[in-house]
């Protein structure tokens, strides 16, 4: 664990083009201690020509930024001076830092040579004594036997070492500006969440995080989030999360109450030391497999009324419209399929590769979770694996 884990909070995070960007590896480690990670967006220094594995900087998700602000872990700032040429003071500091780096590298070179000579000290000492014995007694280079020690020999050899020149030394390129703490920072206002949809997504993100899970972006899987029971670098996602606006609460007097849900109390954002199970309801969705089977067997004339009586308050295609497929059943009205339907089917099959957690958010901020397990799809008569 890095020493900077004990760094003073809040940590300053730079905002660039409305993105919260982390440049410091130490800061990344601090955020991971709070079960928050982002998307690595930089090239690896030693492998810049590949993009399979990325490095710093790390871009934080909007929900993560809001959460970290709420729990006072980070402070969003902007550094106006970074847009200007370095001042004379910064130039002097830069030169002094480079000289210090070069000096450290030369000292390391000397220490490496000393270790190498000590490793072969027996041979070096024997060779030195042999050469010394060949010298005439009146030769000024002849060394008395009592002074011909390995320490003195190595010391003399170090004095004669040719130190590496500037061109042979490594110039450190800093990921984070090394004098960032000497620059003036300006606080940045973070405008997220704003819309009702953004607020719902954030409330779900925060709630799942409070339950002890790692929550990361699920954009690549056509989902809102992916849920992990442990470090995403060590385990696979256990659930895909889709945020759904619930139609249960239609009272217009509660229209703005979801915004009030963002006002935190002191106990709202405490981390859980252990994972809290997600409670799911036992209606509609948990019975979805039976509903799907019954739906597929119904005559076309009865399908819509069956949906209306069994599946309520849904805005996602759990029970599909005609032309879509679900639960291992293909229910196309005809052999043909439009591009739009095909794309939708492929996206649904991407979701099907993991269990799905639907997070229904009412306008008063109440969240209800439902889980779905998909069994795969048929497409053009071919079974697609789940």
mmCIF file of C-alpha atoms in Angstrom:
data_model
loop_
_atom_site.group_PDB
_atom_site.id
_atom_site.type_symbol
_atom_site.label_atom_id
_atom_site.label_comp_id
_atom_site.label_asym_id
_atom_site.label_seq_id
_atom_site.Cartn_x
_atom_site.Cartn_y
_atom_site.Cartn_z
ATOM 1 C CA UNK A 1 0.000 0.000 0.000
ATOM 2 C CA UNK A 2 1.366 3.381 -0.963
ATOM 3 C CA UNK A 3 2.236 5.956 1.625
ATOM 4 C CA UNK A 4 0.055 8.497 -0.136
ATOM 5 C CA UNK A 5 -3.007 6.506 0.943
ATOM 6 C CA UNK A 6 -2.804 8.631 4.075
ATOM 7 C CA UNK A 7 -2.769 11.804 1.994
ATOM 8 C CA UNK A 8 -4.776 14.746 3.252
ATOM 9 C CA UNK A 9 -8.297 14.856 1.851
ATOM 10 C CA UNK A 10 -9.797 16.263 -0.240
ATOM 11 C CA UNK A 11 -7.455 15.544 -3.141
ATOM 12 C CA UNK A 12 -7.397 18.094 -5.935
ATOM 13 C CA UNK A 13 -8.576 16.670 -9.257
ATOM 14 C CA UNK A 14 -8.086 18.626 -12.459
ATOM 15 C CA UNK A 15 -11.087 19.228 -14.734
ATOM 16 C CA UNK A 16 -10.330 19.445 -18.463
ATOM 17 C CA UNK A 17 -13.114 19.972 -20.997
ATOM 18 C CA UNK A 18 -15.738 18.898 -18.436
ATOM 19 C CA UNK A 19 -13.832 15.700 -17.665
ATOM 20 C CA UNK A 20 -12.326 14.903 -14.268
ATOM 21 C CA UNK A 21 -8.839 13.626 -15.080
ATOM 22 C CA UNK A 22 -6.453 11.878 -12.683
ATOM 23 C CA UNK A 23 -2.768 12.161 -13.600
ATOM 24 C CA UNK A 24 -1.157 10.717 -10.477
ATOM 25 C CA UNK A 25 -0.777 7.004 -9.787
ATOM 26 C CA UNK A 26 -0.881 7.741 -6.064
ATOM 27 C CA UNK A 27 -4.261 9.436 -6.477
ATOM 28 C CA UNK A 28 -5.555 6.442 -8.426
ATOM 29 C CA UNK A 29 -4.577 4.236 -5.503
ATOM 30 C CA UNK A 30 -6.329 6.516 -3.009
ATOM 31 C CA UNK A 31 -9.541 6.408 -5.058
ATOM 32 C CA UNK A 32 -9.361 2.630 -5.315
ATOM 33 C CA UNK A 33 -9.285 2.490 -1.533
ATOM 34 C CA UNK A 34 -12.766 4.034 -1.776
ATOM 35 C CA UNK A 35 -13.850 1.453 -4.385
ATOM 36 C CA UNK A 36 -13.845 4.023 -7.171
ATOM 37 C CA UNK A 37 -12.039 3.625 -10.463
ATOM 38 C CA UNK A 38 -12.276 5.139 -13.915
ATOM 39 C CA UNK A 39 -11.186 4.588 -17.504
ATOM 40 C CA UNK A 40 -7.480 4.599 -18.295
ATOM 41 C CA UNK A 41 -7.078 6.792 -21.359
ATOM 42 C CA UNK A 42 -3.331 7.065 -21.947
ATOM 43 C CA UNK A 43 -0.654 5.012 -23.685
ATOM 44 C CA UNK A 44 1.755 2.850 -21.720
ATOM 45 C CA UNK A 45 5.231 4.474 -21.724
ATOM 46 C CA UNK A 46 6.997 1.266 -22.756
ATOM 47 C CA UNK A 47 4.301 0.120 -25.212
ATOM 48 C CA UNK A 48 2.901 3.253 -26.864
ATOM 49 C CA UNK A 49 1.869 1.559 -30.119
ATOM 50 C CA UNK A 50 -0.846 -0.663 -28.657
ATOM 51 C CA UNK A 51 -4.198 0.210 -27.121
ATOM 52 C CA UNK A 52 -5.244 -3.074 -25.550
ATOM 53 C CA UNK A 53 -3.840 -2.017 -22.205
ATOM 54 C CA UNK A 54 -4.040 1.643 -21.323
ATOM 55 C CA UNK A 55 -2.314 3.803 -18.754
ATOM 56 C CA UNK A 56 -2.597 7.212 -17.133
ATOM 57 C CA UNK A 57 -4.359 9.580 -17.212
ATOM 58 C CA UNK A 58 -7.539 8.091 -15.777
ATOM 59 C CA UNK A 59 -10.898 9.681 -16.581
ATOM 60 C CA UNK A 60 -13.493 9.423 -13.837
ATOM 61 C CA UNK A 61 -17.147 8.771 -14.580
ATOM 62 C CA UNK A 62 -19.577 11.564 -13.812
ATOM 63 C CA UNK A 63 -21.393 9.585 -11.133
ATOM 64 C CA UNK A 64 -18.076 8.742 -9.470
ATOM 65 C CA UNK A 65 -17.044 12.398 -9.441
ATOM 66 C CA UNK A 66 -20.283 13.474 -7.783
ATOM 67 C CA UNK A 67 -20.011 10.702 -5.200
ATOM 68 C CA UNK A 68 -16.393 11.527 -4.349
ATOM 69 C CA UNK A 69 -17.354 15.159 -3.902
ATOM 70 C CA UNK A 70 -20.273 14.209 -1.670
ATOM 71 C CA UNK A 71 -18.010 12.218 0.648
ATOM 72 C CA UNK A 72 -15.324 14.941 0.588
ATOM 73 C CA UNK A 73 -12.611 12.785 -0.982
ATOM 74 C CA UNK A 74 -11.871 15.068 -3.926
ATOM 75 C CA UNK A 75 -12.009 18.732 -4.834
ATOM 76 C CA UNK A 76 -12.415 19.727 -8.480
ATOM 77 C CA UNK A 77 -10.078 22.475 -9.624
ATOM 78 C CA UNK A 78 -8.649 24.163 -12.687
ATOM 79 C CA UNK A 79 -5.095 25.480 -13.081
ATOM 80 C CA UNK A 80 -5.162 28.582 -15.329
ATOM 81 C CA UNK A 81 -1.346 28.857 -15.351
ATOM 82 C CA UNK A 82 -1.052 25.545 -17.183
ATOM 83 C CA UNK A 83 -2.374 27.318 -20.272
ATOM 84 C CA UNK A 84 0.504 29.826 -20.133
ATOM 85 C CA UNK A 85 4.236 29.540 -20.747
ATOM 86 C CA UNK A 86 6.236 28.576 -17.632
ATOM 87 C CA UNK A 87 7.437 31.491 -15.518
ATOM 88 C CA UNK A 88 11.144 32.138 -14.888
ATOM 89 C CA UNK A 89 10.723 30.621 -11.436
ATOM 90 C CA UNK A 90 9.274 27.423 -12.912
ATOM 91 C CA UNK A 91 12.128 27.255 -15.452
ATOM 92 C CA UNK A 92 14.704 27.503 -12.649
ATOM 93 C CA UNK A 93 12.930 24.772 -10.688
ATOM 94 C CA UNK A 94 12.794 22.585 -13.793
ATOM 95 C CA UNK A 95 16.554 22.930 -14.438
ATOM 96 C CA UNK A 96 17.364 22.259 -10.778
ATOM 97 C CA UNK A 97 15.161 19.165 -10.778
ATOM 98 C CA UNK A 98 16.830 17.801 -13.929
ATOM 99 C CA UNK A 99 20.293 18.349 -12.440
ATOM 100 C CA UNK A 100 19.194 16.518 -9.323
ATOM 101 C CA UNK A 101 17.891 13.607 -11.428
ATOM 102 C CA UNK A 102 21.155 13.413 -13.383
ATOM 103 C CA UNK A 103 23.176 13.465 -10.163
ATOM 104 C CA UNK A 104 21.105 10.603 -8.739
ATOM 105 C CA UNK A 105 21.626 8.552 -11.900
ATOM 106 C CA UNK A 106 25.417 9.093 -11.823
ATOM 107 C CA UNK A 107 25.536 8.140 -8.153
ATOM 108 C CA UNK A 108 23.541 5.020 -8.945
ATOM 109 C CA UNK A 109 26.009 4.203 -11.724
ATOM 110 C CA UNK A 110 28.929 4.494 -9.272
ATOM 111 C CA UNK A 111 27.181 2.282 -6.727
ATOM 112 C CA UNK A 112 26.487 -0.324 -9.403
ATOM 113 C CA UNK A 113 30.166 -0.368 -10.386
ATOM 114 C CA UNK A 114 31.193 -0.733 -6.736
ATOM 115 C CA UNK A 115 28.854 -3.707 -6.284
ATOM 116 C CA UNK A 116 30.225 -5.298 -9.435
ATOM 117 C CA UNK A 117 33.828 -4.897 -8.240
ATOM 118 C CA UNK A 118 33.029 -6.238 -4.771
ATOM 119 C CA UNK A 119 31.455 -9.275 -6.396
ATOM 120 C CA UNK A 120 34.795 -10.002 -8.092
ATOM 121 C CA UNK A 121 36.978 -8.670 -5.268
ATOM 122 C CA UNK A 122 39.176 -11.782 -5.019
ATOM 123 C CA UNK A 123 40.207 -11.624 -8.656
ATOM 124 C CA UNK A 124 40.702 -7.843 -8.544
ATOM 125 C CA UNK A 125 42.863 -8.028 -5.413
ATOM 126 C CA UNK A 126 44.997 -10.878 -6.792
ATOM 127 C CA UNK A 127 45.516 -9.022 -10.054
ATOM 128 C CA UNK A 128 46.485 -5.807 -8.240
ATOM 129 C CA UNK A 129 49.022 -7.623 -6.041
ATOM 130 C CA UNK A 130 50.515 -9.331 -9.068
ATOM 131 C CA UNK A 131 50.964 -6.025 -10.904
ATOM 132 C CA UNK A 132 52.324 -4.333 -7.785
ATOM 133 C CA UNK A 133 54.932 -7.088 -7.306
ATOM 134 C CA UNK A 134 56.297 -6.510 -10.803
ATOM 135 C CA UNK A 135 57.069 -2.859 -10.034
ATOM 136 C CA UNK A 136 60.541 -1.888 -8.865
ATOM 137 C CA UNK A 137 60.870 -1.043 -5.191
ATOM 138 C CA UNK A 138 61.824 2.546 -6.021
ATOM 139 C CA UNK A 139 58.853 2.987 -8.402
ATOM 140 C CA UNK A 140 56.517 5.701 -7.025
ATOM 141 C CA UNK A 141 53.489 3.664 -8.204
ATOM 142 C CA UNK A 142 54.461 0.743 -6.002
ATOM 143 C CA UNK A 143 52.085 0.395 -3.040
ATOM 144 C CA UNK A 144 53.127 -0.981 0.348
ATOM 145 C CA UNK A 145 51.651 -4.399 1.056
ATOM 146 C CA UNK A 146 49.741 -3.159 4.129
ATOM 147 C CA UNK A 147 47.899 -0.549 2.040
ATOM 148 C CA UNK A 148 47.034 -2.861 -0.821
ATOM 149 C CA UNK A 149 43.459 -3.625 0.313
ATOM 150 C CA UNK A 150 40.359 -4.202 -1.757
ATOM 151 C CA UNK A 151 38.726 -1.066 -0.311
ATOM 152 C CA UNK A 152 41.656 1.119 -1.430
ATOM 153 C CA UNK A 153 41.765 -0.556 -4.838
ATOM 154 C CA UNK A 154 38.032 0.007 -5.447
ATOM 155 C CA UNK A 155 38.287 3.602 -4.209
ATOM 156 C CA UNK A 156 41.081 4.292 -6.726
ATOM 157 C CA UNK A 157 39.140 2.649 -9.543
ATOM 158 C CA UNK A 158 36.025 4.718 -8.750
ATOM 159 C CA UNK A 159 38.082 7.912 -9.031
ATOM 160 C CA UNK A 160 39.119 6.852 -12.525
ATOM 161 C CA UNK A 161 35.554 6.000 -13.635
ATOM 162 C CA UNK A 162 34.271 7.858 -16.666
ATOM 163 C CA UNK A 163 30.810 9.032 -15.641
ATOM 164 C CA UNK A 164 28.000 8.868 -18.220
ATOM 165 C CA UNK A 165 27.356 12.096 -20.078
ATOM 166 C CA UNK A 166 24.025 13.908 -20.287
ATOM 167 C CA UNK A 167 23.171 12.152 -23.536
ATOM 168 C CA UNK A 168 23.470 8.752 -21.849
ATOM 169 C CA UNK A 169 21.172 9.629 -18.967
ATOM 170 C CA UNK A 170 17.414 9.202 -18.782
ATOM 171 C CA UNK A 171 15.281 12.327 -18.862
ATOM 172 C CA UNK A 172 12.152 11.798 -16.788
ATOM 173 C CA UNK A 173 8.909 12.845 -18.452
ATOM 174 C CA UNK A 174 6.364 13.463 -15.726
ATOM 175 C CA UNK A 175 2.783 12.334 -16.196
ATOM 176 C CA UNK A 176 1.628 14.950 -13.701
ATOM 177 C CA UNK A 177 3.124 18.444 -13.717
ATOM 178 C CA UNK A 178 5.828 18.173 -11.020
ATOM 179 C CA UNK A 179 5.178 21.661 -9.619
ATOM 180 C CA UNK A 180 1.404 21.411 -9.577
ATOM 181 C CA UNK A 181 1.268 22.278 -5.874
ATOM 182 C CA UNK A 182 3.038 25.583 -6.581
ATOM 183 C CA UNK A 183 0.336 26.702 -9.007
ATOM 184 C CA UNK A 184 -2.801 28.597 -8.136
ATOM 185 C CA UNK A 185 -5.929 26.459 -8.390
ATOM 186 C CA UNK A 186 -9.449 27.689 -9.089
ATOM 187 C CA UNK A 187 -12.465 25.680 -7.833
ATOM 188 C CA UNK A 188 -14.648 24.187 -10.557
ATOM 189 C CA UNK A 189 -18.393 23.756 -10.261
ATOM 190 C CA UNK A 190 -19.478 20.257 -11.224
ATOM 191 C CA UNK A 191 -22.803 20.295 -13.072
ATOM 192 C CA UNK A 192 -23.891 16.697 -12.665
ATOM 193 C CA UNK A 193 -26.501 15.405 -12.215
ATOM 194 C CA UNK A 194 -28.923 17.923 -13.741
ATOM 195 C CA UNK A 195 -31.670 16.099 -15.617
ATOM 196 C CA UNK A 196 -34.080 13.695 -13.967
ATOM 197 C CA UNK A 197 -32.501 10.772 -15.851
ATOM 198 C CA UNK A 198 -29.038 11.741 -14.599
ATOM 199 C CA UNK A 199 -30.322 12.031 -11.041
ATOM 200 C CA UNK A 200 -31.874 8.568 -11.219
ATOM 201 C CA UNK A 201 -28.611 7.093 -12.516
ATOM 202 C CA UNK A 202 -26.622 8.790 -9.772
ATOM 203 C CA UNK A 203 -28.999 7.674 -7.012
ATOM 204 C CA UNK A 204 -28.633 4.069 -8.176
ATOM 205 C CA UNK A 205 -24.848 4.405 -8.443
ATOM 206 C CA UNK A 206 -24.616 5.848 -4.948
ATOM 207 C CA UNK A 207 -26.951 3.269 -3.444
ATOM 208 C CA UNK A 208 -25.037 0.324 -4.903
ATOM 209 C CA UNK A 209 -21.720 1.845 -3.828
ATOM 210 C CA UNK A 210 -23.055 2.259 -0.291
ATOM 211 C CA UNK A 211 -23.921 -1.440 -0.271
ATOM 212 C CA UNK A 212 -20.224 -2.243 -0.675
ATOM 213 C CA UNK A 213 -19.955 -2.916 -4.411
ATOM 214 C CA UNK A 214 -17.619 -1.605 -7.078
ATOM 215 C CA UNK A 215 -19.722 0.195 -9.692
ATOM 216 C CA UNK A 216 -18.216 0.996 -13.087
ATOM 217 C CA UNK A 217 -19.561 2.219 -16.412
ATOM 218 C CA UNK A 218 -21.521 -0.295 -18.465
ATOM 219 C CA UNK A 219 -21.600 1.713 -21.697
ATOM 220 C CA UNK A 220 -19.717 -0.920 -23.701
ATOM 221 C CA UNK A 221 -22.413 -3.463 -22.800
ATOM 222 C CA UNK A 222 -25.346 -1.137 -23.558
ATOM 223 C CA UNK A 223 -25.988 -0.833 -19.819
ATOM 224 C CA UNK A 224 -25.744 1.930 -17.267
ATOM 225 C CA UNK A 225 -23.331 0.167 -14.909
ATOM 226 C CA UNK A 226 -21.492 -3.072 -14.264
ATOM 227 C CA UNK A 227 -21.481 -4.349 -10.713
ATOM 228 C CA UNK A 228 -18.491 -6.090 -9.100
ATOM 229 C CA UNK A 229 -18.276 -7.819 -5.739
ATOM 230 C CA UNK A 230 -14.525 -7.229 -5.656
ATOM 231 C CA UNK A 231 -11.748 -5.361 -7.406
ATOM 232 C CA UNK A 232 -12.622 -5.185 -11.159
ATOM 233 C CA UNK A 233 -8.986 -6.040 -11.923
ATOM 234 C CA UNK A 234 -9.382 -9.349 -10.090
ATOM 235 C CA UNK A 235 -12.983 -10.502 -10.656
ATOM 236 C CA UNK A 236 -15.658 -10.461 -13.337
ATOM 237 C CA UNK A 237 -18.821 -8.394 -13.137
ATOM 238 C CA UNK A 238 -21.601 -10.186 -11.289
ATOM 239 C CA UNK A 239 -24.455 -8.059 -12.645
ATOM 240 C CA UNK A 240 -25.234 -5.616 -15.388
ATOM 241 C CA UNK A 241 -27.323 -2.693 -14.151
ATOM 242 C CA UNK A 242 -30.028 -0.878 -16.100
ATOM 243 C CA UNK A 243 -31.669 2.194 -14.586
ATOM 244 C CA UNK A 244 -35.379 2.401 -15.337
ATOM 245 C CA UNK A 245 -37.858 5.182 -14.616
ATOM 246 C CA UNK A 246 -40.737 3.639 -12.685
ATOM 247 C CA UNK A 247 -44.321 4.476 -13.642
ATOM 248 C CA UNK A 248 -45.646 3.388 -10.250
ATOM 249 C CA UNK A 249 -45.426 6.853 -8.742
ATOM 250 C CA UNK A 250 -47.552 9.197 -10.865
ATOM 251 C CA UNK A 251 -48.361 11.778 -8.210
ATOM 252 C CA UNK A 252 -47.434 15.131 -9.754
ATOM 253 C CA UNK A 253 -46.951 16.630 -6.294
ATOM 254 C CA UNK A 254 -43.782 14.520 -6.037
ATOM 255 C CA UNK A 255 -42.386 15.821 -9.321
ATOM 256 C CA UNK A 256 -39.411 17.561 -7.740
ATOM 257 C CA UNK A 257 -38.880 15.245 -4.793
ATOM 258 C CA UNK A 258 -36.197 13.258 -6.594
ATOM 259 C CA UNK A 259 -34.053 16.383 -6.613
ATOM 260 C CA UNK A 260 -34.397 16.612 -2.838
ATOM 261 C CA UNK A 261 -33.024 13.080 -2.639
ATOM 262 C CA UNK A 262 -29.623 14.478 -3.610
ATOM 263 C CA UNK A 263 -29.389 16.491 -0.387
ATOM 264 C CA UNK A 264 -27.210 14.292 1.760
ATOM 265 C CA UNK A 265 -27.223 13.925 5.497
ATOM 266 C CA UNK A 266 -24.077 13.060 7.427
ATOM 267 C CA UNK A 267 -24.935 9.359 7.396
ATOM 268 C CA UNK A 268 -26.035 9.083 3.776
ATOM 269 C CA UNK A 269 -22.649 8.391 2.243
ATOM 270 C CA UNK A 270 -20.852 6.171 4.695
ATOM 271 C CA UNK A 271 -18.957 3.287 3.161
ATOM 272 C CA UNK A 272 -19.879 -0.231 4.182
ATOM 273 C CA UNK A 273 -17.042 -2.422 5.413
ATOM 274 C CA UNK A 274 -18.899 -5.513 4.214
ATOM 275 C CA UNK A 275 -21.059 -6.126 1.194
ATOM 276 C CA UNK A 276 -24.782 -5.522 1.671
ATOM 277 C CA UNK A 277 -27.051 -7.876 -0.310
ATOM 278 C CA UNK A 278 -29.277 -6.229 -2.890
ATOM 279 C CA UNK A 279 -32.912 -6.838 -2.051
ATOM 280 C CA UNK A 280 -35.048 -7.714 -5.066
ATOM 281 C CA UNK A 281 -38.806 -7.933 -5.240
ATOM 282 C CA UNK A 282 -40.677 -11.136 -6.031
ATOM 283 C CA UNK A 283 -43.172 -9.764 -8.497
ATOM 284 C CA UNK A 284 -43.196 -9.402 -12.266
ATOM 285 C CA UNK A 285 -39.516 -9.711 -13.074
ATOM 286 C CA UNK A 286 -38.564 -12.659 -10.898
ATOM 287 C CA UNK A 287 -41.384 -14.525 -12.622
ATOM 288 C CA UNK A 288 -40.250 -13.326 -16.036
ATOM 289 C CA UNK A 289 -39.122 -16.742 -17.322
ATOM 290 C CA UNK A 290 -42.611 -18.192 -16.811
ATOM 291 C CA UNK A 291 -44.171 -15.076 -18.297
ATOM 292 C CA UNK A 292 -41.924 -15.352 -21.347
ATOM 293 C CA UNK A 293 -42.831 -18.998 -21.899
ATOM 294 C CA UNK A 294 -46.546 -18.276 -21.559
ATOM 295 C CA UNK A 295 -46.236 -15.221 -23.802
ATOM 296 C CA UNK A 296 -44.546 -17.185 -26.575
ATOM 297 C CA UNK A 297 -47.360 -19.745 -26.559
ATOM 298 C CA UNK A 298 -50.195 -17.229 -26.648
ATOM 299 C CA UNK A 299 -52.085 -16.516 -29.882
ATOM 300 C CA UNK A 300 -51.180 -13.144 -31.364
ATOM 301 C CA UNK A 301 -54.579 -11.725 -30.489
ATOM 302 C CA UNK A 302 -54.054 -12.453 -26.778
ATOM 303 C CA UNK A 303 -50.418 -11.341 -26.413
ATOM 304 C CA UNK A 304 -51.047 -7.657 -25.760
ATOM 305 C CA UNK A 305 -53.688 -8.254 -23.098
ATOM 306 C CA UNK A 306 -51.361 -10.812 -21.477
ATOM 307 C CA UNK A 307 -48.598 -8.218 -21.296
ATOM 308 C CA UNK A 308 -50.948 -5.638 -19.811
ATOM 309 C CA UNK A 309 -52.111 -8.006 -17.081
ATOM 310 C CA UNK A 310 -48.716 -9.466 -16.142
ATOM 311 C CA UNK A 311 -46.099 -6.810 -16.765
ATOM 312 C CA UNK A 312 -46.710 -3.294 -15.502
ATOM 313 C CA UNK A 313 -44.675 -0.153 -15.083
ATOM 314 C CA UNK A 314 -41.915 -1.287 -17.459
ATOM 315 C CA UNK A 315 -40.103 0.921 -19.961
ATOM 316 C CA UNK A 316 -37.582 -1.645 -21.109
ATOM 317 C CA UNK A 317 -38.257 -4.528 -23.511
ATOM 318 C CA UNK A 318 -38.401 -7.339 -20.952
ATOM 319 C CA UNK A 319 -41.454 -8.679 -22.738
ATOM 320 C CA UNK A 320 -40.619 -7.795 -26.326
ATOM 321 C CA UNK A 321 -42.636 -6.141 -28.978
ATOM 322 C CA UNK A 322 -43.377 -8.208 -32.064
ATOM 323 C CA UNK A 323 -40.226 -8.834 -34.081
ATOM 324 C CA UNK A 324 -37.885 -9.043 -31.096
ATOM 325 C CA UNK A 325 -36.615 -12.137 -29.332
ATOM 326 C CA UNK A 326 -36.208 -13.036 -25.701
ATOM 327 C CA UNK A 327 -35.623 -15.983 -23.378
ATOM 328 C CA UNK A 328 -34.498 -18.455 -26.029
ATOM 329 C CA UNK A 329 -37.653 -17.947 -28.125
ATOM 330 C CA UNK A 330 -37.782 -16.400 -31.555
ATOM 331 C CA UNK A 331 -41.124 -14.700 -32.109
ATOM 332 C CA UNK A 332 -40.687 -12.956 -35.456
ATOM 333 C CA UNK A 333 -43.890 -12.270 -37.342
ATOM 334 C CA UNK A 334 -42.117 -13.139 -40.609
ATOM 335 C CA UNK A 335 -38.728 -14.463 -41.753
ATOM 336 C CA UNK A 336 -37.477 -10.983 -42.616
ATOM 337 C CA UNK A 337 -35.976 -8.551 -40.108
ATOM 338 C CA UNK A 338 -35.173 -4.860 -40.389
ATOM 339 C CA UNK A 339 -31.725 -3.431 -39.652
ATOM 340 C CA UNK A 340 -33.191 -1.594 -36.657
ATOM 341 C CA UNK A 341 -34.612 -4.817 -35.204
ATOM 342 C CA UNK A 342 -31.371 -6.687 -35.892
ATOM 343 C CA UNK A 343 -29.283 -4.071 -34.096
ATOM 344 C CA UNK A 344 -31.686 -4.129 -31.167
ATOM 345 C CA UNK A 345 -31.482 -7.914 -30.998
ATOM 346 C CA UNK A 346 -27.686 -7.938 -31.041
ATOM 347 C CA UNK A 347 -27.609 -5.327 -28.274
ATOM 348 C CA UNK A 348 -30.015 -7.401 -26.183
ATOM 349 C CA UNK A 349 -27.850 -10.470 -26.696
ATOM 350 C CA UNK A 350 -24.882 -8.479 -25.378
ATOM 351 C CA UNK A 351 -26.848 -7.774 -22.229
ATOM 352 C CA UNK A 352 -27.812 -11.441 -22.009
ATOM 353 C CA UNK A 353 -24.256 -12.582 -21.381
ATOM 354 C CA UNK A 354 -24.648 -11.702 -17.714
ATOM 355 C CA UNK A 355 -27.454 -11.460 -15.203
ATOM 356 C CA UNK A 356 -29.314 -8.183 -15.389
ATOM 357 C CA UNK A 357 -30.263 -5.989 -12.457
ATOM 358 C CA UNK A 358 -33.056 -3.535 -13.166
ATOM 359 C CA UNK A 359 -33.067 -0.530 -10.865
ATOM 360 C CA UNK A 360 -36.515 1.074 -10.841
ATOM 361 C CA UNK A 361 -36.402 4.629 -9.555
ATOM 362 C CA UNK A 362 -39.590 6.394 -8.510
ATOM 363 C CA UNK A 363 -39.957 10.141 -8.601
ATOM 364 C CA UNK A 364 -39.611 10.276 -4.831
ATOM 365 C CA UNK A 365 -36.160 8.669 -5.137
ATOM 366 C CA UNK A 366 -37.185 5.209 -3.938
ATOM 367 C CA UNK A 367 -35.208 2.451 -5.667
ATOM 368 C CA UNK A 368 -36.519 -1.065 -6.241
ATOM 369 C CA UNK A 369 -34.274 -3.759 -7.710
ATOM 370 C CA UNK A 370 -35.335 -6.646 -9.951
ATOM 371 C CA UNK A 371 -33.056 -9.362 -11.321
ATOM 372 C CA UNK A 372 -33.332 -11.198 -14.624
ATOM 373 C CA UNK A 373 -31.376 -14.201 -15.862
ATOM 374 C CA UNK A 374 -31.385 -14.637 -19.630
ATOM 375 C CA UNK A 375 -30.938 -17.979 -21.339
ATOM 376 C CA UNK A 376 -29.837 -16.816 -24.782
ATOM 377 C CA UNK A 377 -31.621 -16.043 -28.043
ATOM 378 C CA UNK A 378 -32.381 -17.463 -31.428
ATOM 379 C CA UNK A 379 -31.441 -15.432 -34.472
ATOM 380 C CA UNK A 380 -32.254 -16.626 -37.973
ATOM 381 C CA UNK A 381 -32.858 -20.110 -36.619
ATOM 382 C CA UNK A 382 -29.455 -20.268 -34.905
ATOM 383 C CA UNK A 383 -29.177 -20.448 -31.127
ATOM 384 C CA UNK A 384 -27.013 -17.652 -29.758
ATOM 385 C CA UNK A 385 -25.060 -18.651 -26.627
ATOM 386 C CA UNK A 386 -25.791 -16.855 -23.383
#
